[in-house]
């Protein structure tokens, strides 16, 4: 089993791929492609998106997550399993 760190510019659009690019979650098309967002009611998602929008506009998100912004990849627990022979 190999760890699979997620690079900050990962082109696959699954939810964790945007760990350093939260502004992508403001796009409803990106949220629709995420099973996490798709399974939650709008009454939960919309207020959260508005808080994210405000945090991005004020710089609060970047201050709160400054430690992430300098990293090239993060290990979120994804693993690659290689079948035996």
GROMACS .gro file of N, CA, C and O in nm:
model
  340
    1UNK      N    1   0.086  -0.116   0.000
    1UNK     CA    2   0.000   0.000   0.000
    1UNK      C    3   0.091   0.123   0.000
    1UNK      O    4   0.183   0.133   0.079
    2UNK      N    5   0.060   0.216  -0.088
    2UNK     CA    6   0.138   0.338  -0.101
    2UNK      C    7   0.053   0.459  -0.065
    2UNK      O    8  -0.065   0.466  -0.100
    3UNK      N    9   0.113   0.554   0.003
    3UNK     CA   10   0.039   0.677   0.031
    3UNK      C   11   0.024   0.756  -0.099
    3UNK      O   12   0.105   0.742  -0.191
    4UNK      N   13  -0.081   0.835  -0.107
    4UNK     CA   14  -0.108   0.915  -0.225
    4UNK      C   15  -0.136   1.058  -0.183
    4UNK      O   16  -0.251   1.099  -0.168
    5UNK      N   17  -0.028   1.135  -0.157
    5UNK     CA   18  -0.049   1.276  -0.119
    5UNK      C   19  -0.117   1.352  -0.234
    5UNK      O   20  -0.088   1.328  -0.350
    6UNK      N   21  -0.207   1.441  -0.198
    6UNK     CA   22  -0.281   1.517  -0.297
    6UNK      C   23  -0.207   1.648  -0.325
    6UNK      O   24  -0.193   1.732  -0.236
    7UNK      N   25  -0.159   1.668  -0.449
    7UNK     CA   26  -0.089   1.792  -0.481
    7UNK      C   27  -0.184   1.912  -0.481
    7UNK      O   28  -0.305   1.897  -0.505
    8UNK      N   29  -0.130   2.029  -0.456
    8UNK     CA   30  -0.213   2.150  -0.446
    8UNK      C   31  -0.282   2.184  -0.578
    8UNK      O   32  -0.386   2.249  -0.578
    9UNK      N   33  -0.227   2.138  -0.688
    9UNK     CA   34  -0.285   2.170  -0.819
    9UNK      C   35  -0.340   2.047  -0.889
    9UNK      O   36  -0.348   2.042  -1.011
   10UNK      N   37  -0.383   1.950  -0.811
   10UNK     CA   38  -0.436   1.825  -0.866
   10UNK      C   39  -0.551   1.855  -0.961
   10UNK      O   40  -0.640   1.933  -0.929
   11UNK      N   41  -0.546   1.798  -1.079
   11UNK     CA   42  -0.646   1.833  -1.182
   11UNK      C   43  -0.774   1.753  -1.171
   11UNK      O   44  -0.875   1.793  -1.227
   12UNK      N   45  -0.773   1.641  -1.102
   12UNK     CA   46  -0.896   1.566  -1.082
   12UNK      C   47  -0.985   1.649  -0.990
   12UNK      O   48  -0.940   1.704  -0.891
   13UNK      N   49  -1.112   1.659  -1.020
   13UNK     CA   50  -1.199   1.749  -0.946
   13UNK      C   51  -1.269   1.691  -0.826
   13UNK      O   52  -1.370   1.745  -0.785
   14UNK      N   53  -1.218   1.582  -0.767
   14UNK     CA   54  -1.287   1.534  -0.648
   14UNK      C   55  -1.266   1.634  -0.534
   14UNK      O   56  -1.174   1.717  -0.537
   15UNK      N   57  -1.350   1.628  -0.435
   15UNK     CA   58  -1.360   1.737  -0.337
   15UNK      C   59  -1.227   1.775  -0.274
   15UNK      O   60  -1.193   1.893  -0.267
   16UNK      N   61  -1.151   1.683  -0.227
   16UNK     CA   62  -1.028   1.717  -0.154
   16UNK      C   63  -0.922   1.777  -0.247
   16UNK      O   64  -0.826   1.837  -0.200
   17UNK      N   65  -0.940   1.765  -0.378
   17UNK     CA   66  -0.843   1.821  -0.473
   17UNK      C   67  -0.832   1.972  -0.460
   17UNK      O   68  -0.732   2.030  -0.503
   18UNK      N   69  -0.930   2.036  -0.398
   18UNK     CA   70  -0.931   2.182  -0.387
   18UNK      C   71  -0.886   2.230  -0.249
   18UNK      O   72  -0.918   2.341  -0.208
   19UNK      N   73  -0.807   2.149  -0.179
   19UNK     CA   74  -0.768   2.182  -0.042
   19UNK      C   75  -0.695   2.315  -0.032
   19UNK      O   76  -0.703   2.381   0.071
   20UNK      N   77  -0.626   2.357  -0.135
   20UNK     CA   78  -0.555   2.486  -0.132
   20UNK      C   79  -0.621   2.588  -0.224
   20UNK      O   80  -0.571   2.699  -0.240
   21UNK      N   81  -0.734   2.551  -0.283
   21UNK     CA   82  -0.805   2.639  -0.377
   21UNK      C   83  -0.953   2.646  -0.342
   21UNK      O   84  -1.040   2.609  -0.420
   22UNK      N   85  -0.986   2.691  -0.222
   22UNK     CA   86  -1.125   2.686  -0.176
   22UNK      C   87  -1.221   2.770  -0.259
   22UNK      O   88  -1.342   2.745  -0.258
   23UNK      N   89  -1.169   2.868  -0.332
   23UNK     CA   90  -1.257   2.951  -0.415
   23UNK      C   91  -1.331   2.868  -0.519
   23UNK      O   92  -1.437   2.908  -0.566
   24UNK      N   93  -1.279   2.751  -0.551
   24UNK     CA   94  -1.348   2.664  -0.647
   24UNK      C   95  -1.484   2.618  -0.594
   24UNK      O   96  -1.575   2.592  -0.671
   25UNK      N   97  -1.497   2.608  -0.461
   25UNK     CA   98  -1.624   2.565  -0.404
   25UNK      C   99  -1.734   2.668  -0.421
   25UNK      O  100  -1.851   2.637  -0.401
   26UNK      N  101  -1.699   2.789  -0.458
   26UNK     CA  102  -1.801   2.891  -0.485
   26UNK      C  103  -1.874   2.864  -0.616
   26UNK      O  104  -1.983   2.916  -0.638
   27UNK      N  105  -1.816   2.781  -0.699
   27UNK     CA  106  -1.874   2.746  -0.830
   27UNK      C  107  -1.976   2.633  -0.812
   27UNK      O  108  -1.941   2.523  -0.771
   28UNK      N  109  -2.104   2.659  -0.841
   28UNK     CA  110  -2.206   2.555  -0.823
   28UNK      C  111  -2.181   2.431  -0.908
   28UNK      O  112  -2.219   2.321  -0.869
   29UNK      N  113  -2.116   2.445  -1.022
   29UNK     CA  114  -2.087   2.327  -1.107
   29UNK      C  115  -1.989   2.235  -1.034
   29UNK      O  116  -2.005   2.112  -1.036
   30UNK      N  117  -1.891   2.292  -0.970
   30UNK     CA  118  -1.795   2.210  -0.895
   30UNK      C  119  -1.864   2.143  -0.777
   30UNK      O  120  -1.842   2.025  -0.750
   31UNK      N  121  -1.950   2.216  -0.707
   31UNK     CA  122  -2.023   2.155  -0.595
   31UNK      C  123  -2.114   2.043  -0.642
   31UNK      O  124  -2.126   1.941  -0.574
   32UNK      N  125  -2.177   2.058  -0.758
   32UNK     CA  126  -2.266   1.953  -0.809
   32UNK      C  127  -2.190   1.825  -0.841
   32UNK      O  128  -2.247   1.716  -0.835
   33UNK      N  129  -2.062   1.837  -0.872
   33UNK     CA  130  -1.982   1.720  -0.906
   33UNK      C  131  -1.926   1.650  -0.781
   33UNK      O  132  -1.863   1.546  -0.792
   34UNK      N  133  -1.950   1.707  -0.665
   34UNK     CA  134  -1.900   1.651  -0.540
   34UNK      C  135  -2.010   1.575  -0.469
   34UNK      O  136  -2.114   1.631  -0.435
   35UNK      N  137  -1.987   1.447  -0.442
   35UNK     CA  138  -2.089   1.368  -0.374
   35UNK      C  139  -2.115   1.422  -0.233
   35UNK      O  140  -2.227   1.415  -0.184
   36UNK      N  141  -2.015   1.479  -0.170
   36UNK     CA  142  -2.035   1.536  -0.037
   36UNK      C  143  -2.138   1.647  -0.040
   36UNK      O  144  -2.233   1.649   0.038
   37UNK      N  145  -2.120   1.744  -0.132
   37UNK     CA  146  -2.216   1.853  -0.143
   37UNK      C  147  -2.351   1.804  -0.193
   37UNK      O  148  -2.455   1.852  -0.148
   38UNK      N  149  -2.350   1.710  -0.285
   38UNK     CA  150  -2.474   1.661  -0.345
   38UNK      C  151  -2.563   1.592  -0.242
   38UNK      O  152  -2.685   1.593  -0.256
   39UNK      N  153  -2.504   1.536  -0.139
   39UNK     CA  154  -2.582   1.463  -0.038
   39UNK      C  155  -2.634   1.552   0.074
   39UNK      O  156  -2.716   1.510   0.154
   40UNK      N  157  -2.586   1.675   0.080
   40UNK     CA  158  -2.630   1.766   0.186
   40UNK      C  159  -2.740   1.857   0.135
   40UNK      O  160  -2.738   1.898   0.019
   41UNK      N  161  -2.834   1.891   0.221
   41UNK     CA  162  -2.940   1.982   0.179
   41UNK      C  163  -2.888   2.124   0.157
   41UNK      O  164  -2.791   2.167   0.220
   42UNK      N  165  -2.954   2.196   0.067
   42UNK     CA  166  -2.915   2.335   0.038
   42UNK      C  167  -2.917   2.420   0.165
   42UNK      O  168  -2.839   2.514   0.178
   43UNK      N  169  -3.004   2.386   0.260
   43UNK     CA  170  -3.013   2.463   0.385
   43UNK      C  171  -2.883   2.453   0.466
   43UNK      O  172  -2.858   2.538   0.552
   44UNK      N  173  -2.802   2.354   0.439
   44UNK     CA  174  -2.672   2.339   0.504
   44UNK      C  175  -2.562   2.398   0.416
   44UNK      O  176  -2.474   2.471   0.464
   45UNK      N  177  -2.568   2.366   0.287
   45UNK     CA  178  -2.462   2.405   0.194
   45UNK      C  179  -2.458   2.556   0.172
   45UNK      O  180  -2.350   2.618   0.181
   46UNK      N  181  -2.571   2.617   0.145
   46UNK     CA  182  -2.571   2.759   0.108
   46UNK      C  183  -2.515   2.850   0.219
   46UNK      O  184  -2.433   2.938   0.188
   47UNK      N  185  -2.554   2.834   0.344
   47UNK     CA  186  -2.493   2.919   0.447
   47UNK      C  187  -2.342   2.896   0.460
   47UNK      O  188  -2.266   2.991   0.483
   48UNK      N  189  -2.299   2.772   0.443
   48UNK     CA  190  -2.156   2.742   0.451
   48UNK      C  191  -2.081   2.809   0.335
   48UNK      O  192  -1.971   2.864   0.355
   49UNK      N  193  -2.139   2.806   0.217
   49UNK     CA  194  -2.076   2.871   0.102
   49UNK      C  195  -2.069   3.022   0.122
   49UNK      O  196  -1.970   3.086   0.087
   50UNK      N  197  -2.172   3.079   0.180
   50UNK     CA  198  -2.170   3.223   0.207
   50UNK      C  199  -2.062   3.258   0.309
   50UNK      O  200  -1.995   3.362   0.297
   51UNK      N  201  -2.043   3.172   0.411
   51UNK     CA  202  -1.935   3.197   0.508
   51UNK      C  203  -1.800   3.185   0.439
   51UNK      O  204  -1.709   3.266   0.465
   52UNK      N  205  -1.785   3.086   0.350
   52UNK     CA  206  -1.660   3.071   0.276
   52UNK      C  207  -1.636   3.194   0.189
   52UNK      O  208  -1.524   3.248   0.187
   53UNK      N  209  -1.738   3.238   0.119
   53UNK     CA  210  -1.726   3.357   0.034
   53UNK      C  211  -1.678   3.478   0.116
   53UNK      O  212  -1.586   3.549   0.078
   54UNK      N  213  -1.738   3.498   0.233
   54UNK     CA  214  -1.700   3.610   0.320
   54UNK      C  215  -1.557   3.593   0.372
   54UNK      O  216  -1.481   3.690   0.376
   55UNK      N  217  -1.521   3.471   0.411
   55UNK     CA  218  -1.385   3.446   0.461
   55UNK      C  219  -1.281   3.468   0.353
   55UNK      O  220  -1.171   3.519   0.381
   56UNK      N  221  -1.312   3.431   0.230
   56UNK     CA  222  -1.218   3.454   0.120
   56UNK      C  223  -1.205   3.603   0.091
   56UNK      O  224  -1.095   3.654   0.071
   57UNK      N  225  -1.318   3.673   0.092
   57UNK     CA  226  -1.316   3.816   0.062
   57UNK      C  227  -1.241   3.896   0.169
   57UNK      O  228  -1.170   3.991   0.138
   58UNK      N  229  -1.253   3.855   0.294
   58UNK     CA  230  -1.188   3.927   0.404
   58UNK      C  231  -1.043   3.884   0.426
   58UNK      O  232  -0.971   3.951   0.500
   59UNK      N  233  -1.006   3.771   0.368
   59UNK     CA  234  -0.872   3.718   0.391
   59UNK      C  235  -0.865   3.625   0.511
   59UNK      O  236  -0.759   3.571   0.543
   60UNK      N  237  -0.977   3.607   0.580
   60UNK     CA  238  -0.979   3.523   0.700
   60UNK      C  239  -0.941   3.378   0.669
   60UNK      O  240  -0.870   3.315   0.746
   61UNK      N  241  -0.990   3.327   0.556
   61UNK     CA  242  -0.957   3.187   0.521
   61UNK      C  243  -0.806   3.173   0.505
   61UNK      O  244  -0.747   3.078   0.560
   62UNK      N  245  -0.744   3.264   0.435
   62UNK     CA  246  -0.600   3.255   0.413
   62UNK      C  247  -0.520   3.271   0.542
   62UNK      O  248  -0.419   3.204   0.561
   63UNK      N  249  -0.566   3.356   0.631
   63UNK     CA  250  -0.497   3.370   0.760
   63UNK      C  251  -0.513   3.243   0.843
   63UNK      O  252  -0.417   3.195   0.903
   64UNK      N  253  -0.632   3.188   0.845
   64UNK     CA  254  -0.660   3.068   0.925
   64UNK      C  255  -0.586   2.946   0.873
   64UNK      O  256  -0.549   2.858   0.950
   65UNK      N  257  -0.563   2.941   0.743
   65UNK     CA  258  -0.501   2.823   0.682
   65UNK      C  259  -0.365   2.854   0.621
   65UNK      O  260  -0.321   2.785   0.529
   66UNK      N  261  -0.296   2.953   0.674
   66UNK     CA  262  -0.166   2.994   0.620
   66UNK      C  263  -0.067   2.878   0.614
   66UNK      O  264   0.016   2.871   0.523
   67UNK      N  265  -0.076   2.786   0.709
   67UNK     CA  266   0.016   2.672   0.710
   67UNK      C  267  -0.001   2.584   0.587
   67UNK      O  268   0.095   2.523   0.540
   68UNK      N  269  -0.120   2.577   0.531
   68UNK     CA  270  -0.144   2.496   0.412
   68UNK      C  271  -0.090   2.561   0.285
   68UNK      O  272  -0.048   2.492   0.192
   69UNK      N  273  -0.091   2.691   0.281
   69UNK     CA  274  -0.061   2.762   0.157
   69UNK      C  275   0.083   2.744   0.110
   69UNK      O  276   0.111   2.760  -0.008
   70UNK      N  277   0.172   2.707   0.197
   70UNK     CA  278   0.311   2.683   0.158
   70UNK      C  279   0.341   2.539   0.123
   70UNK      O  280   0.453   2.506   0.084
   71UNK      N  281   0.243   2.451   0.137
   71UNK     CA  282   0.266   2.309   0.110
   71UNK      C  283   0.233   2.275  -0.034
   71UNK      O  284   0.138   2.327  -0.091
   72UNK      N  285   0.312   2.186  -0.091
   72UNK     CA  286   0.288   2.141  -0.228
   72UNK      C  287   0.189   2.026  -0.234
   72UNK      O  288   0.122   2.007  -0.335
   73UNK      N  289   0.183   1.946  -0.128
   73UNK     CA  290   0.089   1.835  -0.123
   73UNK      C  291   0.055   1.805   0.023
   73UNK      O  292   0.126   1.848   0.113
   74UNK      N  293  -0.056   1.735   0.042
   74UNK     CA  294  -0.102   1.698   0.175
   74UNK      C  295  -0.148   1.553   0.171
   74UNK      O  296  -0.214   1.511   0.076
   75UNK      N  297  -0.116   1.479   0.276
   75UNK     CA  298  -0.162   1.341   0.287
   75UNK      C  299  -0.295   1.341   0.361
   75UNK      O  300  -0.300   1.366   0.481
   76UNK      N  301  -0.403   1.317   0.288
   76UNK     CA  302  -0.537   1.312   0.346
   76UNK      C  303  -0.582   1.169   0.370
   76UNK      O  304  -0.700   1.144   0.390
   77UNK      N  305  -0.489   1.075   0.365
   77UNK     CA  306  -0.522   0.937   0.397
   77UNK      C  307  -0.554   0.849   0.278
   77UNK      O  308  -0.587   0.732   0.295
   78UNK      N  309  -0.544   0.902   0.158
   78UNK     CA  310  -0.569   0.820   0.040
   78UNK      C  311  -0.452   0.723   0.021
   78UNK      O  312  -0.337   0.758   0.043
   79UNK      N  313  -0.484   0.601  -0.017
   79UNK     CA  314  -0.383   0.498  -0.037
   79UNK      C  315  -0.405   0.426  -0.169
   79UNK      O  316  -0.519   0.410  -0.213
   80UNK      N  317  -0.296   0.384  -0.229
   80UNK     CA  318  -0.301   0.305  -0.352
   80UNK      C  319  -0.266   0.162  -0.312
   80UNK      O  320  -0.163   0.137  -0.250
   81UNK      N  321  -0.354   0.071  -0.346
   81UNK     CA  322  -0.331  -0.069  -0.315
   81UNK      C  323  -0.292  -0.139  -0.445
   81UNK      O  324  -0.362  -0.129  -0.545
   82UNK      N  325  -0.182  -0.210  -0.441
   82UNK     CA  326  -0.132  -0.282  -0.558
   82UNK      C  327  -0.152  -0.430  -0.532
   82UNK      O  328  -0.104  -0.484  -0.432
   83UNK      N  329  -0.227  -0.494  -0.621
   83UNK     CA  330  -0.258  -0.635  -0.604
   83UNK      C  331  -0.131  -0.720  -0.618
   83UNK      O  332  -0.042  -0.688  -0.696
   84UNK      N  333  -0.128  -0.826  -0.542
   84UNK     CA  334  -0.014  -0.919  -0.547
   84UNK      C  335  -0.017  -1.003  -0.674
   84UNK      O  336  -0.111  -1.001  -0.752
   85UNK      N  337   0.088  -1.075  -0.692
   85UNK     CA  338   0.099  -1.160  -0.813
   85UNK      C  339   0.040  -1.295  -0.792
   85UNK      O  340   0.031  -1.355  -0.699
   0.00000   0.00000   0.00000
